Amino acid sequence: MALPRPPRRLLGRARPPSPLLPGPGRARGAWILLVVACAAAWGALTWVAVAKDAAFRWNWGLDLAFYSGLIASAAEGHGFVHTVLMQEPVGLLRLSHRYFLLPLYVPFFALRPEVGTLFALQVATVVAGAVPVFAVASRRTGSPGLALALAVTWLLSFPVWVVALADFRPLVAAVPALGLAVAAALLGRLPWVAILALLACAVREELVWSVAAAGLVLPFAAGEGTLRRRLAASGALLAVALAWQVGQRVLGLGVDNHFDIAGAASEWGTGRGALPGLASLAGRVAESEARALALLVAPGMLTALLAPEVLAIAAPVLGFLVFATDHEWADPRGPYTHYLAPVLPVIGVAAAVGAGRLLRWIAPGRGPRPRRAAAIGGIALGLVASQAAVSWRAGRAYLEEVSSPPPGWDAPRVAAVAALVERIPRGASAAADFSTIGALAGRARVFSIESFGEGAGQRQPWHGPWFPPGPEDVDRLLVPEDAPLFERLAADGAFRLEGRGGGYALFARVGGAGEPGAP
């Protein structure tokens, strides 16, 4: 005799499995393969990042020394203090930009105090952007295999490589933070929407515009959940964005106009400032930008075009880059390639949504039909193969270039200068020129010899006793042999020549840190 079935009200409704967690069977296997793919991408890109640093091929060595110096100083217990940029305030809340997630890097750097640690962490944050792509694709396509293919396709994207290798930039943390926030909103994970949106805003102040854009477009994103649920997620995103903006103003946390989306938007069509009128927008896009924009979606992410409402989340950042800058972001070797970080996760999630729509058009229904299986296999193979081919063609020369010495240098010269840098004690302050200052990254007190004497009579509250900086404030100086400073130090009894090589000379201040008899 069969036992009576318990009342339905006692059992409750069974909740569908969450694509954000490993599920049974094929879904769990796909998650495992995703972890393997992310680990492989992390290993390969970290290796290139370290090789890039060893070859002195930084995007902008001065900024690398600045950001790594902040973290090195904090790891040594001195707070977020730096000596690289005299015009930049010190202290986490006084920097030109709000990097509230910067303290998360400090314990890792304290365990292994070298710049390679920061490269490894940055690459890890970028490859983590494949997780929201996989999560959304799992729900929208109903196929763990196709979701895995989309995530791998995103990892194979050339712009993803470029951002992962952009020296060390705190803005790159926007890749997983914004991606997870948008994924949580699309998947209806209401308790997580506000938390992840706050995390995204904490990356840097401009991310608030991306969060606000997500809140505005979410009600139009047909898919998961009812309109009421989408409106609730939209309200959470907009509330976080508004609270963040108001909070910054109330606390007096002013922001730099270096990446001023609001300021650019206010000048739209006026003919003044950064943004031109509508009639000249087409002419504003340079050839390099057109190529960079094409590589963002072609060919593997083309399904993102089938989800224009999700792509609209990238509009504030991408619009600013295209129409209010001087095209520097489009150069993969330039100092502003990291500005693409808030765009990449949006394109990945949009591609996942678009892939689901494409699959429903080609093979409607969710049953195990041969037509659906063939469609899934064809889409997956086409995305991965085409993206791998295009990225290899676009990225092979780039990868070879950033792993070799800069123009005018050769491997022996790089090795000779690197050997001089190795002779600088870890605790000593050091100075170098723009061409070699990146080699000092990861040290707490780093100066630029170009800034010696800079700012006399312009003392600021954050300047230490070394302002305006001069050679007498530095323990070790790496100076080009053809620079006037070389002759000055060679004739000054307060400095001792420690070594020469590669067209550079290393001087030590007598009595400085690391010197015999020095404290």
Short mmCIF file of C-alpha atoms in Angstrom, two decimals, residues 5 192 210 306 395 446:
data_model
loop_
_atom_site.label_atom_id
_atom_site.label_comp_id
_atom_site.label_asym_id
_atom_site.label_seq_id
_atom_site.Cartn_x
_atom_site.Cartn_y
_atom_site.Cartn_z
CA ARG A 5 1.51 12.03 -0.43
CA TRP A 192 22.57 40.01 -4.34
CA SER A 210 27.14 51.78 -15.51
CA LEU A 306 20.86 40.44 -30.41
CA GLY A 395 47.01 39.27 -30.90
CA VAL A 446 59.89 55.78 -5.65
#
